mmCIF file of C-alpha atoms in Angstrom:
data_model
loop_
_atom_site.group_PDB
_atom_site.id
_atom_site.type_symbol
_atom_site.label_atom_id
_atom_site.label_comp_id
_atom_site.label_asym_id
_atom_site.label_seq_id
_atom_site.Cartn_x
_atom_site.Cartn_y
_atom_site.Cartn_z
ATOM 1 C CA MET C 1 0.408 0.315 -0.268
ATOM 2 C CA ARG C 2 3.126 2.218 0.769
ATOM 3 C CA TRP C 3 5.068 1.460 -2.533
ATOM 4 C CA ILE C 4 0.926 2.625 -4.320
ATOM 5 C CA VAL C 5 0.343 5.551 -2.291
ATOM 6 C CA SER C 6 4.307 7.140 -3.341
ATOM 7 C CA GLY C 7 4.029 5.464 -7.256
ATOM 8 C CA VAL C 8 0.531 7.427 -7.041
ATOM 9 C CA GLY C 9 2.335 11.201 -5.454
ATOM 10 C CA LEU C 10 5.109 10.670 -7.764
ATOM 11 C CA LEU C 11 3.240 10.423 -10.784
ATOM 12 C CA PHE C 12 1.775 13.742 -9.982
ATOM 13 C CA LEU C 13 4.852 15.210 -9.291
ATOM 14 C CA ILE C 14 5.978 14.687 -12.077
ATOM 15 C CA ALA C 15 2.692 15.555 -14.128
ATOM 16 C CA GLY C 16 2.880 18.696 -12.213
ATOM 17 C CA TYR C 17 6.584 19.574 -12.956
ATOM 18 C CA PHE C 18 5.785 18.842 -16.242
ATOM 19 C CA TYR C 19 2.484 20.663 -16.224
ATOM 20 C CA PHE C 20 3.749 24.067 -13.728
ATOM 21 C CA SER C 21 7.109 24.632 -15.989
ATOM 22 C CA THR C 22 7.547 27.402 -17.051
ATOM 23 C CA SER C 23 9.207 25.765 -20.662
ATOM 24 C CA TYR C 24 5.904 24.041 -20.889
ATOM 25 C CA ASN C 25 4.110 26.088 -20.678
ATOM 26 C CA LEU C 26 6.027 28.383 -23.578
ATOM 27 C CA SER C 27 5.872 24.679 -25.634
ATOM 28 C CA ARG C 28 2.343 24.815 -25.441
ATOM 29 C CA GLU C 29 1.856 28.543 -26.333
ATOM 30 C CA ALA C 30 3.887 28.036 -29.151
ATOM 31 C CA LYS C 31 2.409 24.573 -29.589
ATOM 32 C CA ARG C 32 -1.250 27.194 -29.414
ATOM 33 C CA GLU C 33 0.435 29.950 -32.105
ATOM 34 C CA PHE C 34 1.596 27.120 -34.615
ATOM 35 C CA ASN C 35 -1.285 25.728 -35.241
ATOM 36 C CA LYS C 36 -3.219 29.310 -35.495
ATOM 37 C CA GLY C 37 -0.373 30.091 -38.157
ATOM 38 C CA ASN C 38 1.220 32.347 -35.832
ATOM 39 C CA PHE C 39 4.799 30.749 -37.260
ATOM 40 C CA GLU C 40 6.695 33.676 -36.148
ATOM 41 C CA SER C 41 5.124 33.536 -32.818
ATOM 42 C CA SER C 42 5.577 30.198 -32.420
ATOM 43 C CA TYR C 43 9.187 30.192 -33.116
ATOM 44 C CA GLN C 44 9.397 32.785 -30.734
ATOM 45 C CA LEU C 45 7.670 30.903 -27.542
ATOM 46 C CA ALA C 46 9.992 27.697 -28.823
ATOM 47 C CA THR C 47 13.171 29.517 -28.446
ATOM 48 C CA GLN C 48 12.032 30.878 -24.833
ATOM 49 C CA ALA C 49 11.485 27.735 -23.923
ATOM 50 C CA LEU C 50 14.462 26.114 -24.941
ATOM 51 C CA ASP C 51 16.317 28.442 -23.413
ATOM 52 C CA ILE C 52 14.879 27.496 -19.949
ATOM 53 C CA ASP C 53 14.928 24.472 -20.703
ATOM 54 C CA PRO C 54 17.267 22.635 -23.812
ATOM 55 C CA TYR C 55 15.737 19.222 -23.572
ATOM 56 C CA ASN C 56 12.328 20.334 -23.840
ATOM 57 C CA ARG C 57 11.487 17.843 -26.541
ATOM 58 C CA SER C 58 8.230 19.656 -27.596
ATOM 59 C CA ALA C 59 9.591 23.212 -27.870
ATOM 60 C CA LEU C 60 11.970 21.550 -29.943
ATOM 61 C CA SER C 61 9.804 20.145 -32.276
ATOM 62 C CA ILE C 62 7.625 23.244 -32.617
ATOM 63 C CA PHE C 63 10.622 25.306 -32.792
ATOM 64 C CA SER C 64 12.169 23.124 -35.771
ATOM 65 C CA GLN C 65 8.581 23.415 -37.730
ATOM 66 C CA SER C 66 7.771 26.623 -37.369
ATOM 67 C CA LYS C 67 12.006 27.902 -38.051
ATOM 68 C CA GLN C 68 10.847 25.220 -41.657
ATOM 69 C CA ARG C 69 7.454 27.515 -42.125
ATOM 70 C CA LEU C 70 8.761 30.917 -41.672
ATOM 71 C CA ASN C 71 11.415 29.665 -44.594
ATOM 72 C CA LEU C 72 9.510 28.570 -46.850
ATOM 73 C CA GLN C 73 7.006 31.829 -46.214
ATOM 74 C CA LYS C 74 10.388 34.113 -46.382
ATOM 75 C CA PHE C 75 11.319 31.346 -49.991
ATOM 76 C CA LEU C 76 8.078 32.320 -51.359
ATOM 77 C CA GLN C 77 7.870 36.037 -50.451
ATOM 78 C CA LYS C 78 11.456 36.704 -52.261
ATOM 79 C CA THR C 79 9.942 33.831 -55.392
ATOM 80 C CA LYS C 80 6.804 36.550 -55.974
ATOM 81 C CA HIS C 81 8.815 39.923 -55.030
ATOM 82 C CA ASN C 82 11.748 38.313 -57.927
ATOM 83 C CA TYR C 83 8.843 37.133 -59.539
ATOM 84 C CA GLU C 84 7.191 40.596 -60.487
ATOM 85 C CA GLN C 85 10.251 42.461 -60.869
ATOM 86 C CA ALA C 86 10.728 39.987 -64.287
ATOM 87 C CA LEU C 87 6.861 40.103 -65.357
ATOM 88 C CA GLU C 88 7.890 44.686 -65.257
ATOM 89 C CA ILE C 89 10.730 43.485 -66.807
ATOM 90 C CA LEU C 90 9.628 41.643 -69.333
ATOM 91 C CA LYS C 91 5.932 43.658 -70.091
ATOM 92 C CA GLN C 92 9.015 46.858 -71.932
ATOM 93 C CA SER C 93 9.184 46.568 -75.472
ATOM 94 C CA ASN C 94 12.584 46.038 -75.428
ATOM 95 C CA VAL C 95 14.934 44.937 -73.335
ATOM 96 C CA SER C 96 18.252 46.008 -72.598
ATOM 97 C CA PRO C 97 21.568 44.216 -71.999
ATOM 98 C CA GLN C 98 21.543 44.947 -68.102
ATOM 99 C CA GLU C 99 18.404 43.832 -67.837
ATOM 100 C CA PHE C 100 19.132 40.212 -69.689
ATOM 101 C CA LEU C 101 21.448 39.505 -67.079
ATOM 102 C CA GLN C 102 19.045 40.934 -64.132
ATOM 103 C CA LEU C 103 16.617 38.664 -65.818
ATOM 104 C CA ARG C 104 19.120 35.553 -65.336
ATOM 105 C CA TRP C 105 20.057 36.711 -62.480
ATOM 106 C CA ILE C 106 16.416 36.178 -61.083
ATOM 107 C CA VAL C 107 16.815 32.702 -62.467
ATOM 108 C CA GLU C 108 19.843 31.466 -61.235
ATOM 109 C CA GLU C 109 18.988 32.827 -58.107
ATOM 110 C CA PHE C 110 15.492 30.918 -57.832
ATOM 111 C CA GLU C 111 17.224 27.818 -58.433
ATOM 112 C CA LYS C 112 20.071 28.459 -55.647
ATOM 113 C CA ASP C 113 17.109 28.509 -53.606
ATOM 114 C CA TYR C 114 14.932 26.296 -54.741
ATOM 115 C CA ARG C 115 17.163 23.567 -54.462
ATOM 116 C CA ALA C 116 18.116 24.790 -50.549
ATOM 117 C CA VAL C 117 14.646 25.580 -49.589
ATOM 118 C CA LEU C 118 13.026 21.550 -50.258
ATOM 119 C CA ILE C 119 16.653 20.219 -48.422
ATOM 120 C CA LEU C 120 16.127 21.897 -45.309
ATOM 121 C CA ASN C 121 12.379 21.692 -45.204
ATOM 122 C CA ASN C 122 9.364 19.833 -46.105
ATOM 123 C CA PRO C 123 6.286 22.346 -47.848
ATOM 124 C CA ASN C 124 2.836 22.190 -47.033
ATOM 125 C CA GLU C 125 0.245 21.155 -49.670
ATOM 126 C CA SER C 126 -0.257 24.782 -49.982
ATOM 127 C CA GLU C 127 2.999 26.232 -50.305
ATOM 128 C CA GLU C 128 3.867 22.660 -52.320
ATOM 129 C CA MET C 129 1.536 23.619 -55.266
ATOM 130 C CA GLN C 130 3.254 27.316 -55.144
ATOM 131 C CA LEU C 131 6.643 26.101 -55.529
ATOM 132 C CA LYS C 132 5.739 23.648 -58.685
ATOM 133 C CA GLN C 133 3.891 27.610 -60.011
ATOM 134 C CA TYR C 134 7.605 29.416 -59.728
ATOM 135 C CA LYS C 135 9.574 26.295 -60.877
ATOM 136 C CA ASP C 136 7.922 26.497 -64.208
ATOM 137 C CA TRP C 137 7.017 29.936 -64.490
ATOM 138 C CA PHE C 138 11.441 30.780 -63.857
ATOM 139 C CA LEU C 139 11.836 27.543 -66.055
ATOM 140 C CA GLN C 140 10.156 29.128 -69.154
ATOM 141 C CA LEU C 141 12.088 31.570 -68.306
ATOM 142 C CA GLN C 142 15.419 30.176 -68.111
ATOM 143 C CA ASN C 143 14.538 28.634 -71.684
ATOM 144 C CA ARG C 144 12.991 31.321 -73.090
ATOM 145 C CA LEU C 145 16.650 33.984 -71.711
ATOM 146 C CA LYS C 146 18.721 30.572 -73.613
ATOM 147 C CA GLU C 147 16.540 30.546 -76.567
ATOM 148 C CA ALA C 148 17.576 34.716 -76.639
ATOM 149 C CA GLN C 149 21.139 34.522 -75.949
ATOM 150 C CA GLN C 150 21.397 31.623 -78.599
ATOM 151 C CA SER C 151 19.298 33.784 -81.612
ATOM 152 C CA LEU C 152 21.912 36.844 -80.585
ATOM 153 C CA GLN C 153 25.065 34.568 -81.295
ATOM 154 C CA LYS C 154 23.706 33.496 -84.279
ATOM 155 C CA ILE C 155 23.119 36.739 -85.008
ATOM 156 C CA GLN C 156 26.572 37.973 -84.227
ATOM 157 C CA ASN C 157 28.630 35.254 -85.576
ATOM 158 C CA GLN C 158 26.267 35.930 -89.526
ATOM 159 C CA ALA C 159 27.773 39.745 -88.961
ATOM 160 C CA LYS C 160 31.179 38.579 -88.536
#
């Protein structure tokens, strides 16, 4: 009987530690923020929880998931900006050599960042769909740029 009471008491003590611990409270709050889609807030709360207790597995999990979402959101925002910038250049009737190089740089930047973001992150369905659309568009742009460069080289070779 004494062992049962001691066991139950120890169980309540351990449960109380995890329930009332500042680190675990912060990790629960981080999880709620993550579920709401507030990834920045979730990341900050999980970081605070890990500062208090680096062995808090719940906080580590939320920290990692939030960081992935933030990386993907940042990449998608940057890609959208580059996409809009490329569209502005392409709307012009003539593209200068500097603008042509800028378009090539935009495509190369997308390819480099795209590979890095997929290696380190696991996109959800919505993000994966956006990534695929941008990838297809930038691939088409890259092919058009190669065709334009080949045409220019042919013209230059014929002029010689």
